[in-house]
């Protein structure tokens, strides 16, 4: 059984992948080890976990212009998540996702996206349609 979530029309290509979820915020500059592809800030709920080729589901964006160009750099080195799903994105992160051609959506109609999606869920993200479909539930 699939579940489809509606969100604000996003940015980037349609992608599919497995979700990595935390009720935490996101900064490409301060939270990530961009060489090894893992969350590197010990206080982050995803500390030590790989963000490469997953669909990151987090609360909100933080950080400034460095986050924008870092997304582009991460994609160019194939060391990036497939998509970012946030409760709220800022304009800097939206610019970064557009520059990197990375899928990104925010503002989910059904509520807190970090509670709607679980780590391990398989998703299809269609930013142009403003839809995220959970095609398979991960383990609880």
PDB file of C-alpha atoms in Angstrom:
ATOM      1  CA  UNK A   1       0.000   0.000   0.000  1.00  0.00           C
ATOM      2  CA  UNK A   2       1.361   3.407  -0.942  1.00  0.00           C
ATOM      3  CA  UNK A   3       0.857   6.713   0.802  1.00  0.00           C
ATOM      4  CA  UNK A   4       1.155  10.009  -1.051  1.00  0.00           C
ATOM      5  CA  UNK A   5       2.045  13.221   0.758  1.00  0.00           C
ATOM      6  CA  UNK A   6       1.440  16.657  -0.715  1.00  0.00           C
ATOM      7  CA  UNK A   7       3.883  19.504  -0.286  1.00  0.00           C
ATOM      8  CA  UNK A   8       4.770  22.854  -1.793  1.00  0.00           C
ATOM      9  CA  UNK A   9       6.018  22.531  -5.378  1.00  0.00           C
ATOM     10  CA  UNK A  10       9.733  21.887  -5.073  1.00  0.00           C
ATOM     11  CA  UNK A  11      12.941  21.965  -7.066  1.00  0.00           C
ATOM     12  CA  UNK A  12      14.877  19.368  -9.037  1.00  0.00           C
ATOM     13  CA  UNK A  13      14.318  16.045 -10.745  1.00  0.00           C
ATOM     14  CA  UNK A  14      12.053  13.187  -9.720  1.00  0.00           C
ATOM     15  CA  UNK A  15      14.068  10.700  -7.685  1.00  0.00           C
ATOM     16  CA  UNK A  16      13.482   7.533  -5.713  1.00  0.00           C
ATOM     17  CA  UNK A  17      15.382   6.141  -2.773  1.00  0.00           C
ATOM     18  CA  UNK A  18      15.435   5.227   0.884  1.00  0.00           C
ATOM     19  CA  UNK A  19      14.711   7.807   3.596  1.00  0.00           C
ATOM     20  CA  UNK A  20      17.023   8.821   6.426  1.00  0.00           C
ATOM     21  CA  UNK A  21      14.954  10.785   8.968  1.00  0.00           C
ATOM     22  CA  UNK A  22      15.658  12.896  12.047  1.00  0.00           C
ATOM     23  CA  UNK A  23      13.817  15.611  13.913  1.00  0.00           C
ATOM     24  CA  UNK A  24      16.820  17.897  13.552  1.00  0.00           C
ATOM     25  CA  UNK A  25      17.949  20.761  11.344  1.00  0.00           C
ATOM     26  CA  UNK A  26      20.328  20.764   8.367  1.00  0.00           C
ATOM     27  CA  UNK A  27      23.486  22.657   7.522  1.00  0.00           C
ATOM     28  CA  UNK A  28      25.737  21.362   4.767  1.00  0.00           C
ATOM     29  CA  UNK A  29      28.574  23.399   6.257  1.00  0.00           C
ATOM     30  CA  UNK A  30      28.394  22.541   9.948  1.00  0.00           C
ATOM     31  CA  UNK A  31      26.715  19.134  10.105  1.00  0.00           C
ATOM     32  CA  UNK A  32      28.530  17.143   7.414  1.00  0.00           C
ATOM     33  CA  UNK A  33      31.879  15.598   6.665  1.00  0.00           C
ATOM     34  CA  UNK A  34      31.663  16.232   2.934  1.00  0.00           C
ATOM     35  CA  UNK A  35      34.766  14.149   2.137  1.00  0.00           C
ATOM     36  CA  UNK A  36      33.538  10.935   3.776  1.00  0.00           C
ATOM     37  CA  UNK A  37      29.803  11.500   3.309  1.00  0.00           C
ATOM     38  CA  UNK A  38      28.689  11.262   6.942  1.00  0.00           C
ATOM     39  CA  UNK A  39      27.074  13.520   9.518  1.00  0.00           C
ATOM     40  CA  UNK A  40      30.023  14.780  11.542  1.00  0.00           C
ATOM     41  CA  UNK A  41      28.590  17.108  14.215  1.00  0.00           C
ATOM     42  CA  UNK A  42      28.329  14.994  17.400  1.00  0.00           C
ATOM     43  CA  UNK A  43      25.201  16.843  18.540  1.00  0.00           C
ATOM     44  CA  UNK A  44      23.285  15.986  15.353  1.00  0.00           C
ATOM     45  CA  UNK A  45      20.801  13.106  15.648  1.00  0.00           C
ATOM     46  CA  UNK A  46      22.270  11.478  12.529  1.00  0.00           C
ATOM     47  CA  UNK A  47      25.861  11.679  13.762  1.00  0.00           C
ATOM     48  CA  UNK A  48      28.043   9.059  12.082  1.00  0.00           C
ATOM     49  CA  UNK A  49      25.441   8.031   9.502  1.00  0.00           C
ATOM     50  CA  UNK A  50      25.988   8.290   5.766  1.00  0.00           C
ATOM     51  CA  UNK A  51      23.923  10.846   3.861  1.00  0.00           C
ATOM     52  CA  UNK A  52      25.161   9.729   0.442  1.00  0.00           C
ATOM     53  CA  UNK A  53      22.422   8.601  -1.973  1.00  0.00           C
ATOM     54  CA  UNK A  54      19.614   8.729   0.615  1.00  0.00           C
ATOM     55  CA  UNK A  55      16.600  10.993   0.801  1.00  0.00           C
ATOM     56  CA  UNK A  56      17.228  13.192   3.828  1.00  0.00           C
ATOM     57  CA  UNK A  57      14.135  14.108   5.832  1.00  0.00           C
ATOM     58  CA  UNK A  58      14.811  16.831   8.388  1.00  0.00           C
ATOM     59  CA  UNK A  59      13.123  19.708  10.150  1.00  0.00           C
ATOM     60  CA  UNK A  60      14.541  22.865   8.623  1.00  0.00           C
ATOM     61  CA  UNK A  61      17.520  24.424   6.875  1.00  0.00           C
ATOM     62  CA  UNK A  62      20.130  26.467   8.659  1.00  0.00           C
ATOM     63  CA  UNK A  63      23.224  28.212   7.483  1.00  0.00           C
ATOM     64  CA  UNK A  64      24.114  30.820   4.936  1.00  0.00           C
ATOM     65  CA  UNK A  65      25.431  31.059   1.417  1.00  0.00           C
ATOM     66  CA  UNK A  66      28.103  28.421   1.994  1.00  0.00           C
ATOM     67  CA  UNK A  67      25.368  25.786   2.247  1.00  0.00           C
ATOM     68  CA  UNK A  68      24.187  26.683  -1.254  1.00  0.00           C
ATOM     69  CA  UNK A  69      27.500  26.174  -3.026  1.00  0.00           C
ATOM     70  CA  UNK A  70      28.325  23.146  -0.866  1.00  0.00           C
ATOM     71  CA  UNK A  71      25.281  21.298  -2.225  1.00  0.00           C
ATOM     72  CA  UNK A  72      26.570  21.892  -5.749  1.00  0.00           C
ATOM     73  CA  UNK A  73      30.048  20.712  -4.803  1.00  0.00           C
ATOM     74  CA  UNK A  74      28.664  17.584  -3.111  1.00  0.00           C
ATOM     75  CA  UNK A  75      26.609  16.663  -6.202  1.00  0.00           C
ATOM     76  CA  UNK A  76      29.599  17.252  -8.522  1.00  0.00           C
ATOM     77  CA  UNK A  77      31.624  14.734  -6.469  1.00  0.00           C
ATOM     78  CA  UNK A  78      28.707  12.248  -6.249  1.00  0.00           C
ATOM     79  CA  UNK A  79      28.799  12.598  -2.477  1.00  0.00           C
ATOM     80  CA  UNK A  80      25.312  13.992  -1.943  1.00  0.00           C
ATOM     81  CA  UNK A  81      21.875  12.934  -0.811  1.00  0.00           C
ATOM     82  CA  UNK A  82      19.378  12.209  -3.593  1.00  0.00           C
ATOM     83  CA  UNK A  83      16.898  14.689  -2.156  1.00  0.00           C
ATOM     84  CA  UNK A  84      16.115  16.923   0.804  1.00  0.00           C
ATOM     85  CA  UNK A  85      12.662  16.940   2.375  1.00  0.00           C
ATOM     86  CA  UNK A  86      12.179  19.603   5.017  1.00  0.00           C
ATOM     87  CA  UNK A  87       9.352  21.055   7.026  1.00  0.00           C
ATOM     88  CA  UNK A  88      10.691  24.469   6.065  1.00  0.00           C
ATOM     89  CA  UNK A  89      13.498  25.481   3.712  1.00  0.00           C
ATOM     90  CA  UNK A  90      15.106  28.879   3.516  1.00  0.00           C
ATOM     91  CA  UNK A  91      15.885  30.732   0.290  1.00  0.00           C
ATOM     92  CA  UNK A  92      19.587  29.905   0.544  1.00  0.00           C
ATOM     93  CA  UNK A  93      18.918  26.178   0.576  1.00  0.00           C
ATOM     94  CA  UNK A  94      16.421  26.533  -2.276  1.00  0.00           C
ATOM     95  CA  UNK A  95      19.096  28.343  -4.301  1.00  0.00           C
ATOM     96  CA  UNK A  96      21.599  25.600  -3.477  1.00  0.00           C
ATOM     97  CA  UNK A  97      19.230  22.823  -4.500  1.00  0.00           C
ATOM     98  CA  UNK A  98      18.477  24.615  -7.772  1.00  0.00           C
ATOM     99  CA  UNK A  99      22.190  25.178  -8.491  1.00  0.00           C
ATOM    100  CA  UNK A 100      22.975  21.535  -7.686  1.00  0.00           C
ATOM    101  CA  UNK A 101      19.933  20.167  -9.557  1.00  0.00           C
ATOM    102  CA  UNK A 102      19.037  18.352  -6.342  1.00  0.00           C
ATOM    103  CA  UNK A 103      15.445  17.408  -5.543  1.00  0.00           C
ATOM    104  CA  UNK A 104      14.048  19.398  -2.615  1.00  0.00           C
ATOM    105  CA  UNK A 105      10.539  19.852  -1.198  1.00  0.00           C
ATOM    106  CA  UNK A 106       9.112  21.468   1.927  1.00  0.00           C
ATOM    107  CA  UNK A 107       5.848  22.598   3.565  1.00  0.00           C
ATOM    108  CA  UNK A 108       3.946  19.296   3.789  1.00  0.00           C
ATOM    109  CA  UNK A 109       0.156  19.556   3.956  1.00  0.00           C
ATOM    110  CA  UNK A 110      -0.258  16.643   6.391  1.00  0.00           C
ATOM    111  CA  UNK A 111       2.094  18.007   9.039  1.00  0.00           C
ATOM    112  CA  UNK A 112       5.597  17.344  10.331  1.00  0.00           C
ATOM    113  CA  UNK A 113       7.416  15.405   7.607  1.00  0.00           C
ATOM    114  CA  UNK A 114       9.864  13.963  10.166  1.00  0.00           C
ATOM    115  CA  UNK A 115       6.881  12.183  11.727  1.00  0.00           C
ATOM    116  CA  UNK A 116       5.169  11.187   8.469  1.00  0.00           C
ATOM    117  CA  UNK A 117       8.207   9.425   6.987  1.00  0.00           C
ATOM    118  CA  UNK A 118      10.411   6.867   8.793  1.00  0.00           C
ATOM    119  CA  UNK A 119      14.023   5.913   8.260  1.00  0.00           C
ATOM    120  CA  UNK A 120      14.084   3.023   5.811  1.00  0.00           C
ATOM    121  CA  UNK A 121      10.914   4.024   3.966  1.00  0.00           C
ATOM    122  CA  UNK A 122      11.266   3.815   0.189  1.00  0.00           C
ATOM    123  CA  UNK A 123      10.116   7.046  -1.457  1.00  0.00           C
ATOM    124  CA  UNK A 124       9.458   8.612  -4.834  1.00  0.00           C
ATOM    125  CA  UNK A 125       9.944  12.384  -4.734  1.00  0.00           C
ATOM    126  CA  UNK A 126       8.301  14.379  -7.534  1.00  0.00           C
ATOM    127  CA  UNK A 127       9.132  18.027  -6.791  1.00  0.00           C
ATOM    128  CA  UNK A 128       7.387  19.474  -9.857  1.00  0.00           C
ATOM    129  CA  UNK A 129       4.101  17.892  -8.782  1.00  0.00           C
ATOM    130  CA  UNK A 130       4.633  18.640  -5.080  1.00  0.00           C
ATOM    131  CA  UNK A 131       4.231  14.955  -4.204  1.00  0.00           C
ATOM    132  CA  UNK A 132       6.178  12.425  -2.164  1.00  0.00           C
ATOM    133  CA  UNK A 133       4.995   8.816  -2.323  1.00  0.00           C
ATOM    134  CA  UNK A 134       5.932   6.234   0.295  1.00  0.00           C
ATOM    135  CA  UNK A 135       6.065   3.079  -1.801  1.00  0.00           C
ATOM    136  CA  UNK A 136       7.357   0.766   0.928  1.00  0.00           C
ATOM    137  CA  UNK A 137       7.506   1.138   4.708  1.00  0.00           C
ATOM    138  CA  UNK A 138      10.840   0.571   6.419  1.00  0.00           C
ATOM    139  CA  UNK A 139      11.250  -1.401   9.606  1.00  0.00           C
ATOM    140  CA  UNK A 140       9.865   0.236  12.755  1.00  0.00           C
TER     141      UNK A 140
END
